[in-house]
Backbone as a ProteinNet text record, in pm:
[ID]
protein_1_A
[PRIMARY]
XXXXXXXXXXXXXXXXXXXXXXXXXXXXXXXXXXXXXXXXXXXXXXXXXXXXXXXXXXXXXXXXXXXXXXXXXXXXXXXXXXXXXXXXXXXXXXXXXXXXXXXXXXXXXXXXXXXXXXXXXXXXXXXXXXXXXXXXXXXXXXXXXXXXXXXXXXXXXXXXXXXXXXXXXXXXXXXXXXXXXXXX
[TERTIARY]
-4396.2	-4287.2	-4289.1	-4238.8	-4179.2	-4118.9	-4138.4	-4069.7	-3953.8	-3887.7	-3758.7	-3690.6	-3849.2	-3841.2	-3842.5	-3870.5	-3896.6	-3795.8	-3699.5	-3537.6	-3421.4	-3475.7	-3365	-3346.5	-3280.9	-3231	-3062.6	-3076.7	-2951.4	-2868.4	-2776.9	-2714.5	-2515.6	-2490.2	-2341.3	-2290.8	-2151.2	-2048.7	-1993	-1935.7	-1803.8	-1768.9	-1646.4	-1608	-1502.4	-1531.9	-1495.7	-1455.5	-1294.8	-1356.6	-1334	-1289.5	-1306.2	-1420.1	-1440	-1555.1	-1536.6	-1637	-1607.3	-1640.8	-1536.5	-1544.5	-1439.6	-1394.3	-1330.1	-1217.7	-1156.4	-1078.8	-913	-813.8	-750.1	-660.4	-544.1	-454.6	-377.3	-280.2	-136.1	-70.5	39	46.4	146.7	106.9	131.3	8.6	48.1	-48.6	-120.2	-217.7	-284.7	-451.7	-477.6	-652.9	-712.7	-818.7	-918.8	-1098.6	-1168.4	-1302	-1317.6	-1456.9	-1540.2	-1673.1	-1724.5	-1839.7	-1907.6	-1888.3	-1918.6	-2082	-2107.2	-2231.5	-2350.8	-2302.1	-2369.6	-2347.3	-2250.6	-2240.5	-2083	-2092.9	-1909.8	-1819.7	-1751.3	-1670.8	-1515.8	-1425.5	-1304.3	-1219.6	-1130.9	-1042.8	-938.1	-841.8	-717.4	-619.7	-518.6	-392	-340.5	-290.5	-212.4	-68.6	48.4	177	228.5	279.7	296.7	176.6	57.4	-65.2	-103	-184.1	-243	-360.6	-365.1	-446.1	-536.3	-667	-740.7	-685.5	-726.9	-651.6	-792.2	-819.5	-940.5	-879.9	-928.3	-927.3	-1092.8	-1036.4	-1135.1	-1199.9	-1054	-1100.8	-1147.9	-1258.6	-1326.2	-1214.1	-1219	-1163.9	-1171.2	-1113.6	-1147.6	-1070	-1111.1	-1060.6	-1099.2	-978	-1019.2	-965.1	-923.2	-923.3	-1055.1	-1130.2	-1312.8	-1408.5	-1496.8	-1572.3	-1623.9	-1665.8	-1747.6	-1894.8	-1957.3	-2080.8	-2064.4	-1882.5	-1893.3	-1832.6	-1903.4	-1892.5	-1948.5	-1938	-1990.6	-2133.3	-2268.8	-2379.8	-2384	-2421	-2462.5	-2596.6	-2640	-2754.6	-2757.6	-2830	-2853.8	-2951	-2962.5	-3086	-3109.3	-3177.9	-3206.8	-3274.1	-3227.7	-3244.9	-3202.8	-3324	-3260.4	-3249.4	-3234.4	-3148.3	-3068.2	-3019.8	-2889.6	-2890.3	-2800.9	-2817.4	-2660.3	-2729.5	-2662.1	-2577.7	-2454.4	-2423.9	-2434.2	-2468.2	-2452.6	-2412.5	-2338.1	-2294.8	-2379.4	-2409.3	-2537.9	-2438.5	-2345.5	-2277.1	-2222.2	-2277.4	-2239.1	-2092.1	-2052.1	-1909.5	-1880	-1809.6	-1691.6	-1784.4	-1804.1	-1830.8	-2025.3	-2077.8	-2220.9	-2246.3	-2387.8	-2435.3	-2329.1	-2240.3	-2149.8	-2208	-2147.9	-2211.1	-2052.8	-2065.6	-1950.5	-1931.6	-1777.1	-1744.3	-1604.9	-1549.8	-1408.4	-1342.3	-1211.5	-1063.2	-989.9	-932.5	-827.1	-875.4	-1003.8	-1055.4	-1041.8	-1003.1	-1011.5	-1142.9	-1245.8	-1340.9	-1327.4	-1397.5	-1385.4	-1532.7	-1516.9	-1637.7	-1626.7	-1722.4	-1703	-1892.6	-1825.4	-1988.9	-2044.2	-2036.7	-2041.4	-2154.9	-2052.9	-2093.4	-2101.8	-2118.7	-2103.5	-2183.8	-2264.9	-2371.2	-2344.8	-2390.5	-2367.5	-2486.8	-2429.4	-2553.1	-2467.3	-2595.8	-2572.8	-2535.3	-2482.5	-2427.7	-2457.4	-2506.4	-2460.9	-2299.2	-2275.6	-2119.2	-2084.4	-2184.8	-2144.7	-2162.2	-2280.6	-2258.7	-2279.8	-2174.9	-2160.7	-2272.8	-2321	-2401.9	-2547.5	-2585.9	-2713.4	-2725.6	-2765.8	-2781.8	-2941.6	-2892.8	-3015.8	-3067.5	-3166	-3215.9	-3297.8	-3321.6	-3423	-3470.9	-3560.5	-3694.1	-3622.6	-3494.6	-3439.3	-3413.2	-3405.3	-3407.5	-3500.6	-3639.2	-3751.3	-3722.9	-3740.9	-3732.4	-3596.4	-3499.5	-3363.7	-3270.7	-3226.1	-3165.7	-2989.3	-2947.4	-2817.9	-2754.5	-2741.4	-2681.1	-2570.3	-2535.8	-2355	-2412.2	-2342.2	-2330.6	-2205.2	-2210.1	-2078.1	-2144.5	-2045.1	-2078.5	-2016.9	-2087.2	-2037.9	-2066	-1955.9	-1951.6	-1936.3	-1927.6	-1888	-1761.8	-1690.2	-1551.7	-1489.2	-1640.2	-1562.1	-1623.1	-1630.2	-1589.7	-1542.3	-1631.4	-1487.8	-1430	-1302.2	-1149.3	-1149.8	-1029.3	-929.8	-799.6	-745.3	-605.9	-518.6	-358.9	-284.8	-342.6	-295.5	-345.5	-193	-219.9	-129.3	-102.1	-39.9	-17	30.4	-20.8	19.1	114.5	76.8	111.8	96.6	117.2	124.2	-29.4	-105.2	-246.7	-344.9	-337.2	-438.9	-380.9	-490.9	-440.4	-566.4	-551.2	-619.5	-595.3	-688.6	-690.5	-806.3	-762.3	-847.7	-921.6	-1036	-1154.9	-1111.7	-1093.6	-1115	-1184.2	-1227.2	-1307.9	-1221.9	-1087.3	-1023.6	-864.9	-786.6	-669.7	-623.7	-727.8	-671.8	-615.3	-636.7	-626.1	-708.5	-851.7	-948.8	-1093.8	-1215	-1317.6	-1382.9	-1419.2	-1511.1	-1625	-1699.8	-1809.8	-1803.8	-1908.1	-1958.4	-2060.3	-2054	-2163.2	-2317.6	-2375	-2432.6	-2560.1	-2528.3	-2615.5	-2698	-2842.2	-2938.5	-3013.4	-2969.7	-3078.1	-3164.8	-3213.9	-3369	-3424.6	-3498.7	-3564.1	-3688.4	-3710.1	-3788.5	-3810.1	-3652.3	-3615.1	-3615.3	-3648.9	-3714.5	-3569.5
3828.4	3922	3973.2	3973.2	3989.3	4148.4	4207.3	4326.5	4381.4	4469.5	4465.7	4419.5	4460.5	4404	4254.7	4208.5	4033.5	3950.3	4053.8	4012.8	4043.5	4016.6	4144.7	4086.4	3972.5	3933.8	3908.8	3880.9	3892.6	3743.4	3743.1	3621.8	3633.2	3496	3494	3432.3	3507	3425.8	3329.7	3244	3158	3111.4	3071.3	2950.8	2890.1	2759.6	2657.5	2635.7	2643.7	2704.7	2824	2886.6	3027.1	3124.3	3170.7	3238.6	3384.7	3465.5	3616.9	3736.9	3772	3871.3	3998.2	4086.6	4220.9	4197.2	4067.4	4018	3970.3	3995.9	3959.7	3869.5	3830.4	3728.1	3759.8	3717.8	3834.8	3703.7	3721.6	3633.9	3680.6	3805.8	3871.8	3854.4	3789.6	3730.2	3847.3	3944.7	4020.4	3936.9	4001.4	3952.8	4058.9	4015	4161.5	4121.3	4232.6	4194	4248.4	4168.5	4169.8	4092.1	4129.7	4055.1	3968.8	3832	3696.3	3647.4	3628.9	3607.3	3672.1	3829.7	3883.2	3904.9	3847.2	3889.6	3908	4012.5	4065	3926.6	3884	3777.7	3809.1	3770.4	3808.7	3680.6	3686	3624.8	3654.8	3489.6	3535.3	3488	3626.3	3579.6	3487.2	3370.2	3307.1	3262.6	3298.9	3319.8	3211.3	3203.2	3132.3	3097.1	3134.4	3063.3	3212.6	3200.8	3316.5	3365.1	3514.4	3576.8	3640.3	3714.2	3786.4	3934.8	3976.2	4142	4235.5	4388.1	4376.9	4449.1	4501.3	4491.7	4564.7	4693.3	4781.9	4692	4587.8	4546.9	4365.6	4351.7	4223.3	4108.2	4016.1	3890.9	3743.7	3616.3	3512.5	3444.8	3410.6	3382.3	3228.4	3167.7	3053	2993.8	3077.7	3092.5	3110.1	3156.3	3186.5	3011.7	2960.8	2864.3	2964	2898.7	2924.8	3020.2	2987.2	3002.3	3162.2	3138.4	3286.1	3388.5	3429.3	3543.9	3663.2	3755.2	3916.7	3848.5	3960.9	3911.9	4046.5	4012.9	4089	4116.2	4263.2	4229.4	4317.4	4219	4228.3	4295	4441.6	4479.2	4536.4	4475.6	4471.7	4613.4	4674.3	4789	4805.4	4890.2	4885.4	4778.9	4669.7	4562.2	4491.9	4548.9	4474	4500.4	4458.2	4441.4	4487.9	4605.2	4657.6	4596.1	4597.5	4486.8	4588.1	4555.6	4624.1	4524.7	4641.6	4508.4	4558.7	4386.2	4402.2	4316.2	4286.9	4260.5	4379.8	4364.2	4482.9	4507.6	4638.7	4681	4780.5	4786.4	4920.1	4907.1	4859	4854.3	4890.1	4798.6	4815.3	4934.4	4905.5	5013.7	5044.8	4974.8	5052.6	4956.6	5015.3	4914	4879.9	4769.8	4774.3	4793	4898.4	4975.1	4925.4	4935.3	4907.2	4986.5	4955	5099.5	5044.7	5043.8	4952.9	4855.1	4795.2	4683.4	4569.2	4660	4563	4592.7	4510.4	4527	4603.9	4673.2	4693.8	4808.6	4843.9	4910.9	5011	5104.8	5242.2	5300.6	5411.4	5518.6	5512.5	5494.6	5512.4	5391	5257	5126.1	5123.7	4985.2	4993.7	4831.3	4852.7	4717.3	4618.9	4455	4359.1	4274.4	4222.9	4086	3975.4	3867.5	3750.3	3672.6	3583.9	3494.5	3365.5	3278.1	3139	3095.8	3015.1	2983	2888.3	2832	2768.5	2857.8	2955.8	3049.6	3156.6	3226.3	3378.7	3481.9	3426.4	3523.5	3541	3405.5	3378.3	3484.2	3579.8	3689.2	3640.7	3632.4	3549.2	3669.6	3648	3697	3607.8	3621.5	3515.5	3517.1	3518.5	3454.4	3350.2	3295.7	3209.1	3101.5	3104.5	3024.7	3030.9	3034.3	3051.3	2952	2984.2	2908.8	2865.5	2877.2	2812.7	2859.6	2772.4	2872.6	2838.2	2769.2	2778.1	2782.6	2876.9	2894.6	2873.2	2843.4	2883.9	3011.4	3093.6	3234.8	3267.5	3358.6	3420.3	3561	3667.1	3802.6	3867.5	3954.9	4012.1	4179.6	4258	4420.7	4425.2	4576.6	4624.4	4611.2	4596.1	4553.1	4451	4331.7	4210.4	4127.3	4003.2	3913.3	3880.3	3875.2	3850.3	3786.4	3809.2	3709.1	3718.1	3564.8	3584.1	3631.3	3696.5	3743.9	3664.5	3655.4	3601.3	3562.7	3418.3	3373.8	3422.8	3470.8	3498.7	3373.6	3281.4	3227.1	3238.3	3246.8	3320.7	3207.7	3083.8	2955.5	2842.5	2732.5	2645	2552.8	2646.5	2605.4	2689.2	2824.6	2918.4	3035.9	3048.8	3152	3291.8	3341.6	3437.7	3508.3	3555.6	3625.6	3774.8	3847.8	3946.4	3956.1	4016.1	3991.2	4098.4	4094.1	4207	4145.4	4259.6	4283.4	4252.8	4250	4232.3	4227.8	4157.5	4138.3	4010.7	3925.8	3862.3	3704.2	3626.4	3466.5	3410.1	3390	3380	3366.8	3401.7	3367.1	3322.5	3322.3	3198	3181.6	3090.5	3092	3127.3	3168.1	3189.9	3078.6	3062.1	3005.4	3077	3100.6	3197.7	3147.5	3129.3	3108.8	3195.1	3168.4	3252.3	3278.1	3363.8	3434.9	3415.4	3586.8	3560	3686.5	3644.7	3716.3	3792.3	3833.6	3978.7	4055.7	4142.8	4222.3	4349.2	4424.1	4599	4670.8
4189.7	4207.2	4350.7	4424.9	4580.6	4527.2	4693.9	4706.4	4742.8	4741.8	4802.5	4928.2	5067.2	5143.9	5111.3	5091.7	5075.9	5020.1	4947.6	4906.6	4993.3	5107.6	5180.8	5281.2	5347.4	5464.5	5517.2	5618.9	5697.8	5699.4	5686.5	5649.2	5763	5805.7	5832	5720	5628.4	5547.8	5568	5516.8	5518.8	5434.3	5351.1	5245.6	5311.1	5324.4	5326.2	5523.4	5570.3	5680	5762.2	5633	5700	5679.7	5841.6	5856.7	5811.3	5751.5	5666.6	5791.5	5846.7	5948.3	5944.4	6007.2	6036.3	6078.7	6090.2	6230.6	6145.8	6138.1	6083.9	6147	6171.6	6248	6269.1	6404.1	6500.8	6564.5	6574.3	6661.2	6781.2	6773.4	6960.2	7018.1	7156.4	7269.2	7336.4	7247.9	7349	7307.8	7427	7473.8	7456.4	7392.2	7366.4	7372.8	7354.3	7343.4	7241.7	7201.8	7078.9	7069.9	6981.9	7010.2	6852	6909.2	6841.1	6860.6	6775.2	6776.8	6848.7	6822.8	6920	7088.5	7089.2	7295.1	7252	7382.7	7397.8	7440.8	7395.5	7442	7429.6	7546.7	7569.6	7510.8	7387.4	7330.5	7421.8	7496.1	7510.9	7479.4	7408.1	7339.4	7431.4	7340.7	7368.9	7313.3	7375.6	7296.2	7241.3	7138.4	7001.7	6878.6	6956.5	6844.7	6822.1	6671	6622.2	6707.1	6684.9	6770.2	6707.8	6727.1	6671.9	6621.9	6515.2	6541.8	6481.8	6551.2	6444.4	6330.8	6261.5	6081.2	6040.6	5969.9	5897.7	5756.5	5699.5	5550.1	5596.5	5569.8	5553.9	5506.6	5635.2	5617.2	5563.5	5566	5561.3	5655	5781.2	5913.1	5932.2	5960.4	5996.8	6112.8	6201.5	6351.3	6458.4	6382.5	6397.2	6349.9	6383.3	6327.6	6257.2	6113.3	6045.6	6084.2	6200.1	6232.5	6312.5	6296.2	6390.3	6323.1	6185.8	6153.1	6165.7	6103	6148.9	6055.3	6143.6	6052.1	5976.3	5860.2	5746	5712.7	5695.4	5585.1	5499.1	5376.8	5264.9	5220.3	5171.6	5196.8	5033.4	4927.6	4771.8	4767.6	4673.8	4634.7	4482.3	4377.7	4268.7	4232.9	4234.1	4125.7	4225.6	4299.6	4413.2	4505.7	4601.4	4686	4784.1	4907.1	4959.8	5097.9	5107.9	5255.8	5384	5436.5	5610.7	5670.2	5771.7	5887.3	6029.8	6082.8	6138.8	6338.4	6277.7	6403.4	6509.7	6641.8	6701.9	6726.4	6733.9	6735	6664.6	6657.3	6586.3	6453	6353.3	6228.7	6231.2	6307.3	6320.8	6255.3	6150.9	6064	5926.6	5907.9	5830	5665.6	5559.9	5452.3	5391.3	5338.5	5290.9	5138	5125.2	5023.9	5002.3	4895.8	4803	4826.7	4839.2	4799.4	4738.9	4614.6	4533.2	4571.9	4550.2	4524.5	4659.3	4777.8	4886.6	4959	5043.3	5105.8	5233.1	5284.6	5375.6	5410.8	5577.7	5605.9	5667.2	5544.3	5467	5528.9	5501	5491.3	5362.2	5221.6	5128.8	5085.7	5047.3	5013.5	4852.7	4800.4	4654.6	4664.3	4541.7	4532.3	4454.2	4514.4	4507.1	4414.7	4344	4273.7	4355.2	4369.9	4402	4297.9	4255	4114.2	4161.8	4043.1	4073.7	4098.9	4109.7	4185.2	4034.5	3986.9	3875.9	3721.3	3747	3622.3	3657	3666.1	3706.5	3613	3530.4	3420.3	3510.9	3597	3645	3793.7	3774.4	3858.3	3950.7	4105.3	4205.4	4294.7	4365.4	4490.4	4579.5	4661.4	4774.8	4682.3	4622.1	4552.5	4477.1	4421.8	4359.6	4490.8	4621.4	4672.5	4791.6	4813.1	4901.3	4997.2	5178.1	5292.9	5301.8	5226.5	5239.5	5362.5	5423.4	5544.7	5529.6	5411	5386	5206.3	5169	5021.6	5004.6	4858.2	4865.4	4711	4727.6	4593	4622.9	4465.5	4484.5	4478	4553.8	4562.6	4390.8	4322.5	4245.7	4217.9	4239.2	4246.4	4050.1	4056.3	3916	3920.8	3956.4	3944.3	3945.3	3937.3	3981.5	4076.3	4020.4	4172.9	4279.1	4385.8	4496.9	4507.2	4517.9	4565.5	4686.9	4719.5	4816.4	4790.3	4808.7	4829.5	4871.8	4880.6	4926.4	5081.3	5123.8	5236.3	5374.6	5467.3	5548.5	5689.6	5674	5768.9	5886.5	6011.7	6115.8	6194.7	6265.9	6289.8	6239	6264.1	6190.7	6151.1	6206.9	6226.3	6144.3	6162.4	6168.4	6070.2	5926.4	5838.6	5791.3	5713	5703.1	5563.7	5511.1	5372.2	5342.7	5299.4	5285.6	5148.3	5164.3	5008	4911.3	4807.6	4707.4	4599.6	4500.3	4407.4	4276.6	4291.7	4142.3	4234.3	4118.8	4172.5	4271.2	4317.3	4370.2	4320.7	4368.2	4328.8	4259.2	4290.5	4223.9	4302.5	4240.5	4265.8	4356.4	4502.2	4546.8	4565.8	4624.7	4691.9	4784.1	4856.4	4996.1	4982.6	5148.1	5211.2	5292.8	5240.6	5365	5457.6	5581.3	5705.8	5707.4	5597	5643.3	5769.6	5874.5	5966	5994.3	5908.9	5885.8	5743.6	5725.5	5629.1	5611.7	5512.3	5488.6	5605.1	5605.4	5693.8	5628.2	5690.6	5684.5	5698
[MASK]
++++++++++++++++++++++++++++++++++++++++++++++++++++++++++++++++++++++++++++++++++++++++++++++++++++++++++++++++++++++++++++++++++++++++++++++++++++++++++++++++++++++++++++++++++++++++

């Protein structure tokens, strides 16, 4: 039996290829900073193609690679497991919490089981997958599984969807780029 610390690492999202970040989609050409993978990097709008926008409620961006989502961690407490966001910026430190069942990052926060993707009943933690540095789970709140929401197409390329807890389309997996682990 492992300790809380020892269930508790930092991970980047994605399903399929959108990466799980703050960032929603515009397609007015402004340039902004933010910071991707850790360093401030300057996005610039470019007019007619979708643009970055930021966004309080947690995304599914696929204007972003996969690899460049906000990092998270997961820090097991109780039974489950709490999200922080561990990417610097506006959000840094914040955990993420529900409002009408959309995600987003709150002072509060509300806790997560990991699920199998094939049986939602099978409730996981690192110790279900030891040294692994890439999973697929699904996130599950008391309210639910996470969805995607209606997908918003910005251009003819590049779309975007926001997460909730109930109400949306249906179900997915995540992918998650484990970090690193047994983090304090």
């Amino acid at each position: 039996m492992s300790t809380d610390r020892q269930k508790s690492f930092t991970a980047r999202l994605s399903h399929n290829t959108f990466a799980v970040c703050f960032y929603e989609l515009t397609l007015e050409a402004v340039s902004f900073t933010a910071n991707f993978r850790g360093r401030p990097t300057t996005v610039q709008g470019v007019s007619g193609f979708a643009g970055l926008k930021p966004s309080q409620y947690l995304c599914l961006n696929d204007k972003l690679y996969t690899n460049e989502g906000d990092l998270f961690y997961f820090r097991y407490r109780n039974g489950k497991y709490i999200i922080y966001v561990r990417e610097q910026g506006t959000h840094y430190g914040k955990v993420i919490d529900q409002s009408n069942g959309w995600l987003l990052a709150g002072d509060n926060g509300v806790s997560f089981n990991l699920v199998n993707p094939n049986n939602h009943n099978q409730v996981m933690t690192l110790d279900d997958f030891p040294g692994a540095t890439s999973q697929q789970l699904c996130l599950q709140s008391e309210r639910g599984l996470v969805q995607d929401y209606d997908y918003v197409a910005c251009d003819h390329s590049f779309s975007h969807s926001f997460l909730v807890t109930h109400g949306g389309r249906k179900s997915i997996p995540f992918n998650f780029e484990i970090v690193e682990t047994n983090v304090d």
